[in-house]
XYZ file of C-alpha atoms in Angstrom:
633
model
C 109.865 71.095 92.542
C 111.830 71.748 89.497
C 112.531 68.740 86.756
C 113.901 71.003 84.274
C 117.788 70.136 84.507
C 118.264 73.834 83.108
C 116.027 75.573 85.925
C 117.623 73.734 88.062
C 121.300 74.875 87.052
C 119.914 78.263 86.662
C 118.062 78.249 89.963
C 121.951 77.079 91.657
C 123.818 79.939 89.806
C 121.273 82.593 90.868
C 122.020 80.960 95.054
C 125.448 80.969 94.709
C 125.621 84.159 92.927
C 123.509 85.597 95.481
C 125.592 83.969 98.509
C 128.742 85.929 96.973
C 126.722 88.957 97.287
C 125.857 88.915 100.270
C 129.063 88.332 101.348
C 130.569 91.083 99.216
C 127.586 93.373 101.409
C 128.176 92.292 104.843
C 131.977 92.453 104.477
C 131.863 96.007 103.650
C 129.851 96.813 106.689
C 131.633 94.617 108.914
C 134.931 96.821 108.167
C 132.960 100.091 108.614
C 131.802 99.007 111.753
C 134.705 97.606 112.480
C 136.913 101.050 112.075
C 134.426 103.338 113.727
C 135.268 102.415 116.954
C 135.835 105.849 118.886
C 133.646 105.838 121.899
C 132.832 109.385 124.255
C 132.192 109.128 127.609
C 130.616 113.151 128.729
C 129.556 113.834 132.223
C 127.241 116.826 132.756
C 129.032 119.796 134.470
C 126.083 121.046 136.595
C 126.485 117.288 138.568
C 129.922 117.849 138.332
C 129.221 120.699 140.766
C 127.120 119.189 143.055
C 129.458 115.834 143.352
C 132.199 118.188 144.144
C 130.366 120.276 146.703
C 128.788 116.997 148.096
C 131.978 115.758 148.984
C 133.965 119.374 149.768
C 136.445 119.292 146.928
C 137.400 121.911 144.122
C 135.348 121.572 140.404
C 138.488 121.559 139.139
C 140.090 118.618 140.873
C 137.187 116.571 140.347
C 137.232 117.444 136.665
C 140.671 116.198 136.385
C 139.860 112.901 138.258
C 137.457 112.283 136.121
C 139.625 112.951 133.296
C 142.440 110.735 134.260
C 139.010 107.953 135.119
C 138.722 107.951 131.621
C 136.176 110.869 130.793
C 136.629 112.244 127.671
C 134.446 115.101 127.773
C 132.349 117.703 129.635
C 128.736 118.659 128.909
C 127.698 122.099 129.500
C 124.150 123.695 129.163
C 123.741 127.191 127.714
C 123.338 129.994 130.118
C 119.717 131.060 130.451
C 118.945 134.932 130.661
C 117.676 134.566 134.384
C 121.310 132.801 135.457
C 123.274 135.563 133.716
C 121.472 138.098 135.314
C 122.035 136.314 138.903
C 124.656 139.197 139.599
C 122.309 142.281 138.847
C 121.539 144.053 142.279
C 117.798 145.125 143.070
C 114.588 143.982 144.146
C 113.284 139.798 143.227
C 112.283 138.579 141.150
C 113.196 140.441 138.258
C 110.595 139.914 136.155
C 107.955 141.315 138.330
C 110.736 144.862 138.034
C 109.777 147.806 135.392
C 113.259 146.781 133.514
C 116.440 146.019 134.375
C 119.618 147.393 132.627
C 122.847 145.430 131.805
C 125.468 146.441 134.579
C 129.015 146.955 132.823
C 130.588 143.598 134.663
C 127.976 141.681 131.989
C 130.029 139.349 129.827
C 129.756 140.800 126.369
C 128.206 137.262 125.399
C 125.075 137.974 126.569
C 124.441 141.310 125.452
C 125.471 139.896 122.126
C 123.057 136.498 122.356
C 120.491 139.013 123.184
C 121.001 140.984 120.281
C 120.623 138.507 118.205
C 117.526 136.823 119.615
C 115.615 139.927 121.236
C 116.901 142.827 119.098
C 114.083 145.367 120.294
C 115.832 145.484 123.712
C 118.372 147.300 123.036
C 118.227 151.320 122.805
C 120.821 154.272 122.881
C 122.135 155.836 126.403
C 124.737 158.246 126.475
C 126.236 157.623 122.933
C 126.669 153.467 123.864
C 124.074 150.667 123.150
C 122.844 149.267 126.660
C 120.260 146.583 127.044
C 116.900 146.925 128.800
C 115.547 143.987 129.713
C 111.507 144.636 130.443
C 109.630 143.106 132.271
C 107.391 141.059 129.113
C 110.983 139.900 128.216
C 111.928 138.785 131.260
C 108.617 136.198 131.199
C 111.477 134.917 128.514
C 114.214 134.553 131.215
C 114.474 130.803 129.922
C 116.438 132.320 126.821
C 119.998 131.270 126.361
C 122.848 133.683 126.292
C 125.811 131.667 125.731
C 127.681 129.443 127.912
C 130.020 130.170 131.070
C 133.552 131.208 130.140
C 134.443 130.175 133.836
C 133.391 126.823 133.170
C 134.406 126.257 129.958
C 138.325 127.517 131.073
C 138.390 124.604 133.847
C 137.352 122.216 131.357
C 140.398 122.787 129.133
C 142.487 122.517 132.632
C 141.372 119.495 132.822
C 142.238 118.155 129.154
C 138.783 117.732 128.822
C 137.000 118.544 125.273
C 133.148 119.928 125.634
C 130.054 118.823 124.409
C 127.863 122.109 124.010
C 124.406 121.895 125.325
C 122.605 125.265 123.219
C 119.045 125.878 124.423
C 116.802 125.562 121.250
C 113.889 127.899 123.118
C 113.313 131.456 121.287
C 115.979 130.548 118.222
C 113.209 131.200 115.638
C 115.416 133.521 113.577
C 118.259 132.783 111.312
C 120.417 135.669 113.320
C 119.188 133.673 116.398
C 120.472 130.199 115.022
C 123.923 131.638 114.150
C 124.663 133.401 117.638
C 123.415 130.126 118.918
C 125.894 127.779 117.145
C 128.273 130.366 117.346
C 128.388 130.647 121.244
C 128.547 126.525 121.150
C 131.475 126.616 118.912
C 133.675 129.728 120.667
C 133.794 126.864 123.858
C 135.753 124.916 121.249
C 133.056 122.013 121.657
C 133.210 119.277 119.039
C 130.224 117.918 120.189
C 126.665 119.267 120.331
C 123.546 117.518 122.589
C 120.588 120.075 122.252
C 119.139 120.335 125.678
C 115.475 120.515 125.773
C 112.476 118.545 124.018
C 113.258 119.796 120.878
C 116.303 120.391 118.176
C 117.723 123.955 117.255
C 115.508 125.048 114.516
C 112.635 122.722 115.166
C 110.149 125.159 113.617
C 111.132 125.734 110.242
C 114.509 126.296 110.111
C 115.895 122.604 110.433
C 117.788 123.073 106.637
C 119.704 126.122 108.559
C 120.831 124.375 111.463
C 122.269 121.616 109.383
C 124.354 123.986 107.068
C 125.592 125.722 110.136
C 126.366 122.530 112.332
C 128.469 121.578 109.002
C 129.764 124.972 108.439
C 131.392 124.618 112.065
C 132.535 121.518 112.035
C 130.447 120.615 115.299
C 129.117 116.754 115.540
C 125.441 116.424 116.243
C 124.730 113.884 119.289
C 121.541 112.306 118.761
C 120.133 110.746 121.954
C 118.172 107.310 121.501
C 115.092 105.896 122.838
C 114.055 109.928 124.349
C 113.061 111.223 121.150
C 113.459 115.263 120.938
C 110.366 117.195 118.530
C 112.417 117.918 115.219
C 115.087 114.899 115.166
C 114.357 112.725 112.519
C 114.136 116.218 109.842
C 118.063 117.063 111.620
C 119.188 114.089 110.620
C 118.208 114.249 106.966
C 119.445 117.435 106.983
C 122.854 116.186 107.797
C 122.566 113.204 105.436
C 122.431 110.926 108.721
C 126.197 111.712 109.769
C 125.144 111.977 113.424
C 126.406 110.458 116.136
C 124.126 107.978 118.325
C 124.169 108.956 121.611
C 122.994 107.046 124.801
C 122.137 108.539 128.569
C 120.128 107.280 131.486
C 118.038 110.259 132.977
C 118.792 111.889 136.351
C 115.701 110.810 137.608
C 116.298 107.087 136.676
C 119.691 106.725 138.111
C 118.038 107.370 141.676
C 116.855 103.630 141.057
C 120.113 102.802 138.997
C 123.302 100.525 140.663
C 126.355 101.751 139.037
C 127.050 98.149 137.920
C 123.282 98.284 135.910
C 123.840 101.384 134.538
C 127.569 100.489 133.180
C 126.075 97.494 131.442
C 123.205 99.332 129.792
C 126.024 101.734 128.835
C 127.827 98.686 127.037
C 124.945 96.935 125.392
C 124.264 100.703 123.934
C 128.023 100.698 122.191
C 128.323 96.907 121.121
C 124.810 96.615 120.248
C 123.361 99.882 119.091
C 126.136 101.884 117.848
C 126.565 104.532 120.317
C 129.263 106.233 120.195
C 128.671 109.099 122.916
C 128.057 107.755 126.222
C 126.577 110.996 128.205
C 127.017 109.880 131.762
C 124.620 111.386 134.734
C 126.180 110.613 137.691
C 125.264 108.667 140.511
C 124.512 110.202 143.814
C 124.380 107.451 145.397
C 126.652 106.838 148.745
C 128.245 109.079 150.984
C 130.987 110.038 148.927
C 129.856 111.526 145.596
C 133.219 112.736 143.981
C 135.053 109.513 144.922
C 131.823 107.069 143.452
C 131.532 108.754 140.314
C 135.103 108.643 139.559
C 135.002 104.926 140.044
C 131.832 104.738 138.164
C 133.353 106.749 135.417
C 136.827 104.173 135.610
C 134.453 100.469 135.492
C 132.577 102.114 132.494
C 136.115 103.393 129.879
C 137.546 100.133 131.317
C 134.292 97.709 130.452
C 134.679 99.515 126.785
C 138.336 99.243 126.224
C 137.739 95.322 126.966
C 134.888 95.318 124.571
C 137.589 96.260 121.468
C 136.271 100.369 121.651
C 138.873 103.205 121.570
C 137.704 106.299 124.052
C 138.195 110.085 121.955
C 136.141 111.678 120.345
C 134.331 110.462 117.543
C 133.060 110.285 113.749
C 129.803 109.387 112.162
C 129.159 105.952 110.204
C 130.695 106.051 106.786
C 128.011 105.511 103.804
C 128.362 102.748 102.152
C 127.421 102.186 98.839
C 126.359 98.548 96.673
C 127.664 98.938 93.200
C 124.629 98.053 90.715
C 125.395 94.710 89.773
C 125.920 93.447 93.686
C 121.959 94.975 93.763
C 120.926 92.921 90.722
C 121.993 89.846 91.992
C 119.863 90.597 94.931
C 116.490 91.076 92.901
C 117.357 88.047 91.387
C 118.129 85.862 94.526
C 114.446 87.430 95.428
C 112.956 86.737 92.342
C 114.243 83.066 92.523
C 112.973 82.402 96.018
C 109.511 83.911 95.561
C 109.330 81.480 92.268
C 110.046 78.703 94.499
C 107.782 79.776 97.498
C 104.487 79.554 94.577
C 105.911 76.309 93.047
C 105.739 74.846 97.114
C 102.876 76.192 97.019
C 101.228 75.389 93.980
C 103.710 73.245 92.052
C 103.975 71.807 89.127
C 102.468 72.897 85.619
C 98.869 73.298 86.694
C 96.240 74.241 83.697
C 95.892 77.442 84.568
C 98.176 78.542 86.558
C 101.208 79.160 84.554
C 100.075 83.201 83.890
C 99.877 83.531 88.151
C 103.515 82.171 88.512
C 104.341 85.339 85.750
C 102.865 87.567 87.213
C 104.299 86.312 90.589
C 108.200 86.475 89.139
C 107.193 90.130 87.460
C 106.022 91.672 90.774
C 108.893 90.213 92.993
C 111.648 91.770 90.244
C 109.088 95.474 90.352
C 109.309 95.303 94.339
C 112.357 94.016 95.088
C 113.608 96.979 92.739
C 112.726 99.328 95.621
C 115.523 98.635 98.709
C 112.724 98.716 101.239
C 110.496 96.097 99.054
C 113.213 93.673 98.250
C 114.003 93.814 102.078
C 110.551 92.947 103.137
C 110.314 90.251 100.345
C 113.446 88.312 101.934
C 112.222 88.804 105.539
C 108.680 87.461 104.175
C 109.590 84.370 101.345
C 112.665 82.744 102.968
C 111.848 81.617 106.514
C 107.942 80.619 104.829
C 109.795 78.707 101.545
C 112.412 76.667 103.803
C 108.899 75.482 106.468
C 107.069 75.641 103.544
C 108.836 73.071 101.482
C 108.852 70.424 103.786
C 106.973 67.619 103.550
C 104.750 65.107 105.634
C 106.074 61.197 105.244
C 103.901 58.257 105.192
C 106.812 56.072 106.639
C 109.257 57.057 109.190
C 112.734 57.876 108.655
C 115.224 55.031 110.222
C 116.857 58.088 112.245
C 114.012 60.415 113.208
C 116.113 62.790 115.373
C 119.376 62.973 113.061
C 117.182 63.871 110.083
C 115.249 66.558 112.811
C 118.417 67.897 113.577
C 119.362 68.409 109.473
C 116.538 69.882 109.048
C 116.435 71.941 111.865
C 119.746 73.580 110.839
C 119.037 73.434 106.876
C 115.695 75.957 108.059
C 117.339 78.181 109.717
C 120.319 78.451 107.445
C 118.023 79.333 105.078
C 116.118 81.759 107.731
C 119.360 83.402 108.336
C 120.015 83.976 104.534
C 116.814 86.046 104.071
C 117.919 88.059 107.172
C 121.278 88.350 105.749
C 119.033 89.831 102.129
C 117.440 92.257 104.394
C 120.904 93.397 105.735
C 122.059 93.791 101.969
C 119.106 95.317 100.603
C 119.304 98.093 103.392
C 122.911 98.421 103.142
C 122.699 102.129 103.626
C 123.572 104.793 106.258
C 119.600 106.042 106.687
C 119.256 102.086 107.714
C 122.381 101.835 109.795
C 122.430 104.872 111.432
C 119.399 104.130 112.952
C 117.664 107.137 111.943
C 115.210 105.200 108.927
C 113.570 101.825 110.449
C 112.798 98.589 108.505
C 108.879 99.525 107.909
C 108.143 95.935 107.272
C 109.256 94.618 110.693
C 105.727 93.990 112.029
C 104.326 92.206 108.893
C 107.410 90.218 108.603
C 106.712 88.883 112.355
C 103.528 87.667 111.809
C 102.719 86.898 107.927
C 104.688 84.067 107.943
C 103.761 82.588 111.120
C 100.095 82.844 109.545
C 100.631 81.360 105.943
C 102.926 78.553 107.711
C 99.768 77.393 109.787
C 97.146 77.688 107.527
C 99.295 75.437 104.806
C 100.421 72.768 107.352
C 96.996 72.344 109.308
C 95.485 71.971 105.359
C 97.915 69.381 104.716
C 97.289 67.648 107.783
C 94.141 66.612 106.067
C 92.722 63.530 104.936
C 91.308 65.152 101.603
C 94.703 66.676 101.023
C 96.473 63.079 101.223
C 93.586 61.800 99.311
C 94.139 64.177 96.225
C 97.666 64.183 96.447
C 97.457 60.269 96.202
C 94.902 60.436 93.448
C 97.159 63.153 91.257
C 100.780 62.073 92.471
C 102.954 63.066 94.378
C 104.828 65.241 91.131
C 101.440 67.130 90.146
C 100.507 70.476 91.411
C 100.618 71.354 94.971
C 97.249 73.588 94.223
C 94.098 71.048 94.204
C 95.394 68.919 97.353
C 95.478 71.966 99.195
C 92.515 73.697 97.909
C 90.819 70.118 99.161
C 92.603 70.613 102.177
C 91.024 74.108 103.028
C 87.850 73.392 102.116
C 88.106 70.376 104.626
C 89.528 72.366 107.157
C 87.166 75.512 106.896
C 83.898 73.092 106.877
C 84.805 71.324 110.545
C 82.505 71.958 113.127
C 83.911 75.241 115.336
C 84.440 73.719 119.131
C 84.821 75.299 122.417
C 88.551 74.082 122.414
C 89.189 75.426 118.797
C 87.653 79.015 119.918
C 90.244 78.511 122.669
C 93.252 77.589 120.878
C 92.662 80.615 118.193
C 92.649 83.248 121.297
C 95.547 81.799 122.546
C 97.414 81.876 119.275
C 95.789 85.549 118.769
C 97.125 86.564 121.925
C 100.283 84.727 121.814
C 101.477 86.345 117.987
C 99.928 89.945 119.921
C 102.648 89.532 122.990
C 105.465 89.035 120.074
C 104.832 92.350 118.318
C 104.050 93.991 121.560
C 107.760 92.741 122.823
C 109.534 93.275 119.612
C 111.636 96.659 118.813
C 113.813 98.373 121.416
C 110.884 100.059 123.084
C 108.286 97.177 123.672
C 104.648 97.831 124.578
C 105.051 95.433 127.113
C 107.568 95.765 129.900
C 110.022 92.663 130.422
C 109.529 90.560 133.780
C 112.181 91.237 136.368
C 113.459 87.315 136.056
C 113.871 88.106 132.631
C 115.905 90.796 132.807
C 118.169 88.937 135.590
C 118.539 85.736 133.014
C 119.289 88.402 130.136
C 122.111 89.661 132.050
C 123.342 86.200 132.905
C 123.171 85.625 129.005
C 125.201 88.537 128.481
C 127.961 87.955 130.788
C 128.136 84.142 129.729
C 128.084 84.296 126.075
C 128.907 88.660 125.196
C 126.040 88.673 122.810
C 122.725 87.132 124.385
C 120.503 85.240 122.240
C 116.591 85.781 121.806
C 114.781 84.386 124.797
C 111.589 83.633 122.994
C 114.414 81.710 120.362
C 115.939 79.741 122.981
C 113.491 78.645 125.636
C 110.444 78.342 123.408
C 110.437 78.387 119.398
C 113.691 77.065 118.828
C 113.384 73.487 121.200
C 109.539 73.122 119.802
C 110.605 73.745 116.286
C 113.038 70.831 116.691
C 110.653 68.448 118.434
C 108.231 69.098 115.760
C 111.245 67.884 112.405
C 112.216 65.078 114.407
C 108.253 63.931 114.687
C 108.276 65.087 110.694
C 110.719 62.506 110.242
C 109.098 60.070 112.706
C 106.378 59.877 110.477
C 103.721 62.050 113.137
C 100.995 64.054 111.791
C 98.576 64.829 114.506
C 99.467 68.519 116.104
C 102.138 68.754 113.488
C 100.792 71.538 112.444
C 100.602 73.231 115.965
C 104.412 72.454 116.694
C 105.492 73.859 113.083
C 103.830 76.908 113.608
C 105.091 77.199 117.274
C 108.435 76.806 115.580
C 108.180 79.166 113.002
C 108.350 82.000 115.976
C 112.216 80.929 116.221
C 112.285 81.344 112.199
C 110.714 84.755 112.282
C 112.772 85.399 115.211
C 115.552 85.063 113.038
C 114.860 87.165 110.330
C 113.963 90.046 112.503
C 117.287 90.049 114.433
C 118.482 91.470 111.340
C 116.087 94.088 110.898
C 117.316 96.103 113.580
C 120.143 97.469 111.129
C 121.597 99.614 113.747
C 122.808 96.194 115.583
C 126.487 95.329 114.364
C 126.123 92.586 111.836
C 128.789 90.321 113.379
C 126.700 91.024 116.628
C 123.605 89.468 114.809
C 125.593 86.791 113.223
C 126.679 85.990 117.066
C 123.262 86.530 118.527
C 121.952 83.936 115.626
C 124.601 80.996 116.314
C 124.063 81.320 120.259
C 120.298 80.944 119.715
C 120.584 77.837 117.007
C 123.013 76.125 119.438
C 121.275 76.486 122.854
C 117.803 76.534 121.033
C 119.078 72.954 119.168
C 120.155 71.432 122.668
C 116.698 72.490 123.877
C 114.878 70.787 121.686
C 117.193 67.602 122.660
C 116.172 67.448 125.717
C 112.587 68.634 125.073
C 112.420 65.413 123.066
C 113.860 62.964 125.096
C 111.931 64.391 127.964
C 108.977 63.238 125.564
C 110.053 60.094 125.254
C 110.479 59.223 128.737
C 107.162 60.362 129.562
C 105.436 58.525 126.921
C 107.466 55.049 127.801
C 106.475 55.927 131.439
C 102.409 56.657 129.986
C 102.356 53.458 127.804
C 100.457 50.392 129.423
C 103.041 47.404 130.022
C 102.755 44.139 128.994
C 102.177 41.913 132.306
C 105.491 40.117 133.853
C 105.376 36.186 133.633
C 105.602 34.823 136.679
């Protein structure tokens, strides 16, 4: 593609420039991944409770079983008015009552929560403030008024620290958000988990929250996959230092083995930076209190063999790309979308030399933008290394070796452009897992597109014609243009209708499985070989990499090098799932980068033996297929 001796020692500096940084990038987030390591495992008092009165021990003991299990904290939920007022005598239920007055043995807590959320309740009696609670306020009785100074005391017993649960309902009043984060911080929590749908502050007071959360020193515990109205504006606030927290709901560890859940508790800390495991407990068994402390033990053991440490622990450290390391990235970008148009096009075509300006201008504009330069890599790299192959008219004296090269050179250079996606978003929005990469979806499927269109033009006769006619070191442009217009004027068959649905519905089922909260649910004998994959290798490749786009995309280089054209086309862009596959494992920038360097490696190696065997499974059957000569007898 480039005969310019000067380009070409240009175009080399620019790579290997670029290859330093992204090294430089992925070594500074390897360390801070590396040293945030601190791992909470909470269990929720109120199930606490239960487990102990299940199985007719003391809170306490259980507490401190769980504790020496490995527990490091305790989560308890705010008070609400209507449990606070569980000792006032008198007719039920209360709300239904003209009012009911504070008794004296009320903790002072409540009357001061109450204050600051409901101050109209509160009128003079005998020289002393006393709180009637109405009836209309008692429709409230969801409120909260602090947190249990009983429980909270046989927490510390136990050496446990406490994550504070605060109720976010009827805080819609800076007074209100104070005496909320107050009460949370007088248990001596380091840890908050708002319970509820919704954050402290949700309506219109987010900014507030943050400043007092920071003010207090109390860690915000941001729970995954069950979004809560309000989150995404918290964690702005807080210049996404949160902490990633993972739980499975009460209601889904009904259906949960202990060994499931402790390996959905795993894959959350290795793979998703979590780093606050809240634990429900399982209720399971006859024996409660003795189950969960076992539970509780497999789970801080399974994450002390996985490298974490088990305390309490810190947000993600930013991390910053000095201005040069950036530069080098535009330019890396710049380079490769140059390249992709010269594939493309090629050569010096009259014409066209204004288009491949314009091209380098708006790749250094985008790729200017950390989110553009990003979706550049994940689009121009795994299309320029399909893209610059090329069909042979004779076949290579080793078909499968050369396959094999250029199976690996592809996805080397596949795994680059996810490795300029990691660099580009090299930044704690990204890696806390708070921002997404908004160019995911496009990035699955663009290439996939432009990969068949070009290779099922080139599989035409007109292309081969023109590019015979012109040579083989003219432009790239007219052959292909020829080949469109050949390929656009066939007759539309039954069996063409057929194969576009299928490839429709097949690219639909790869964006409906992608992200961490697919459309479509995962078969159960998928989820059984996933687990197998995880306890075999640690990090478990892509499935669709493995058994399907990796082992085609091989098949279809060594028949490249055999010389094959008919269904080329169709294997390549089979193939090209793997390379997208690739790219996108790096787009989820809350996974560990060494975990997606693993996760890469394990697919290229099983995917590469798959295609072995694929293609000698080929062979076979088209020896067996082949008519033989008759025996002389």
């Amino acid at each position: 593609m480039l005969t310019n001796p000067a380009l070409r020692l240009l175009v080399i500096v620019i790579t290997l420039a670029g290859l330093l940084a992204v090294g430089y990038a992925g070594a500074l987030r390897v360390n801070e991944e590396a040293a945030n390591n601190t791992v909470a495992l909470a269990v929720d008092y109120t199930e606490v409770a239960q487990a102990a009165a299940l199985s007719g021990i003391d809170e306490s003991r259980l507490l401190t079983q769980l504790k020496q299990a490995g527990a490091t904290h305790v989560a308890i939920t705010e008070q609400t008015l209507e449990q606070a007022l569980g000792e006032v005598p008198g007719p039920w239920p209360l709300y239904l009552q003209p009012h009911v007055e504070l008794p004296e043995s009320q903790p002072w807590r409540v009357s001061k929560a109450l204050r600051a959320k409901l101050p109209g309740v509160f009128y003079k009696q005998a020289g002393r403030a006393v709180a009637k609670v109405s009836s209309p306020i008692m429709l409230m009785r969801d409120i909260g008024v602090g947190y249990d100074h009983h429980v909270e005391v046989l927490a510390w017993k136990a050496g446990l620290a406490i994550v504070a649960r605060p109720l976010p309902d009827f805080v819609h009043t800076r007074p209100s958000v104070d005496a909320s984060l107050d009460a949370a911080k007088d248990t001596e929590a380091d840890l908050v988990v708002f319970a509820g749908s919704e954050v402290l502050g949700y309506k219109g007071l987010i900014e507030y929250v943050a400043a007092g959360l920071q003010q207090r020193g109390l860690q915000w515990g941001m729970i995954e996959i069950v979004p809560q109205q309000g989150e995404y504006s918290l964690a702005r606030a807080l210049d996404y230092k949160l902490i990633r927290t993972h739980s499975i709901s009460a209601q889904e560890m009904l259906q949960t083995f202990i060994p499931d859940a402790i390996r959905r508790f795993s894959l959350a800390v290795r793979e998703r930076k979590v780093r606050l495991c809240y634990v429900r407990l399982s209720f399971i068994g006859d024996d409660p209190a003795a189950n969960n402390v076992d539970y509780v033990g497999q789970l801080a053991q399974r994450l002390q063999s996985d490298g974490f440490t088990l305390g309490s622990p810190v947000p993600h450290a930013a991390i910053g790309l000095p201005a040069p390391i950036r530069a080098i990235l535009v330019a890396v970008v710049v380079v490769a979308a140059c390249m992709l148009y010269l594939c493309l096009v090629g050569g010096r075509t009259k014409g066209f030399d204004w288009l491949f300006a314009l091209v380098a201008a708006g790749a250094a504009l985008l790729s200017g933008l950390p989110w553009g330069g990003a979706l550049l890599a994940a689009l121009i790299f795994p299309t320029l290394g399909v893209c610059s192959l090329r069909l042979r008219d004779h076949p290579h004296p080793r078909p499968a070796l050369r396959g094999l090269g250029l199976f690996i050179g592809l996805s080397l250079v596949s795994t680059l452009g996810g490795l300029m996606v990691a660099a580009f978003l090299t930044d704690l929005p990204h890696l806390s897992g708070v921002e997404l990469f908004r160019g995911v979806k496009l990035a699955q499927f663009l290439p996939i597109l432009v990969v068949a269109f070009v290779f099922a033009a080139r599989s035409m006769r007109s292309y081969r014609e023109v590019r015979l006619e012109m040579g083989e070191h003219s432009g790239q442009w007219p052959a292909l243009r020829a080949g469109i217009q050949e390929m656009l004027g066939y007759a539309v068959r039954y069996w063409h209708v057929l194969a576009i649905l299928f490839g429709v519905a097949a690219v639909a089922m790869l964006l409906m499985r992608s992200g961490n909260e697919p459309l479509l649910p995962v078969p159960g004998l998928e989820v059984k070989l996933r687990a197998l994959l995880d306890n075999l290798l640690g990090v478990r490749p892509r499935s669709k990499e493995i058994f399907f786009a990796h082992p085609l995309m091989v098949v279809a280089l060594i028949w490249l090098a055999s010389g094959a054209r008919r269904g080329l086309w169709v294997a390549l862009t089979a193939g090209m799932i793997g390379q997208v596959s690739i790219i996108n494992t790096f787009c989820h920038l809350h996974t560990p980068l060494v975990v997606a360097l693993t996760r890469t490696g394990h697919g290229l190696w099983i995917g590469l033996l798959g295609g072995l065997v694929l293609w000698a499974i080929i062979r076979i059957a088209s020896r067996l297929s082949s008519p033989h000569p008759a025996s002389e007898g």
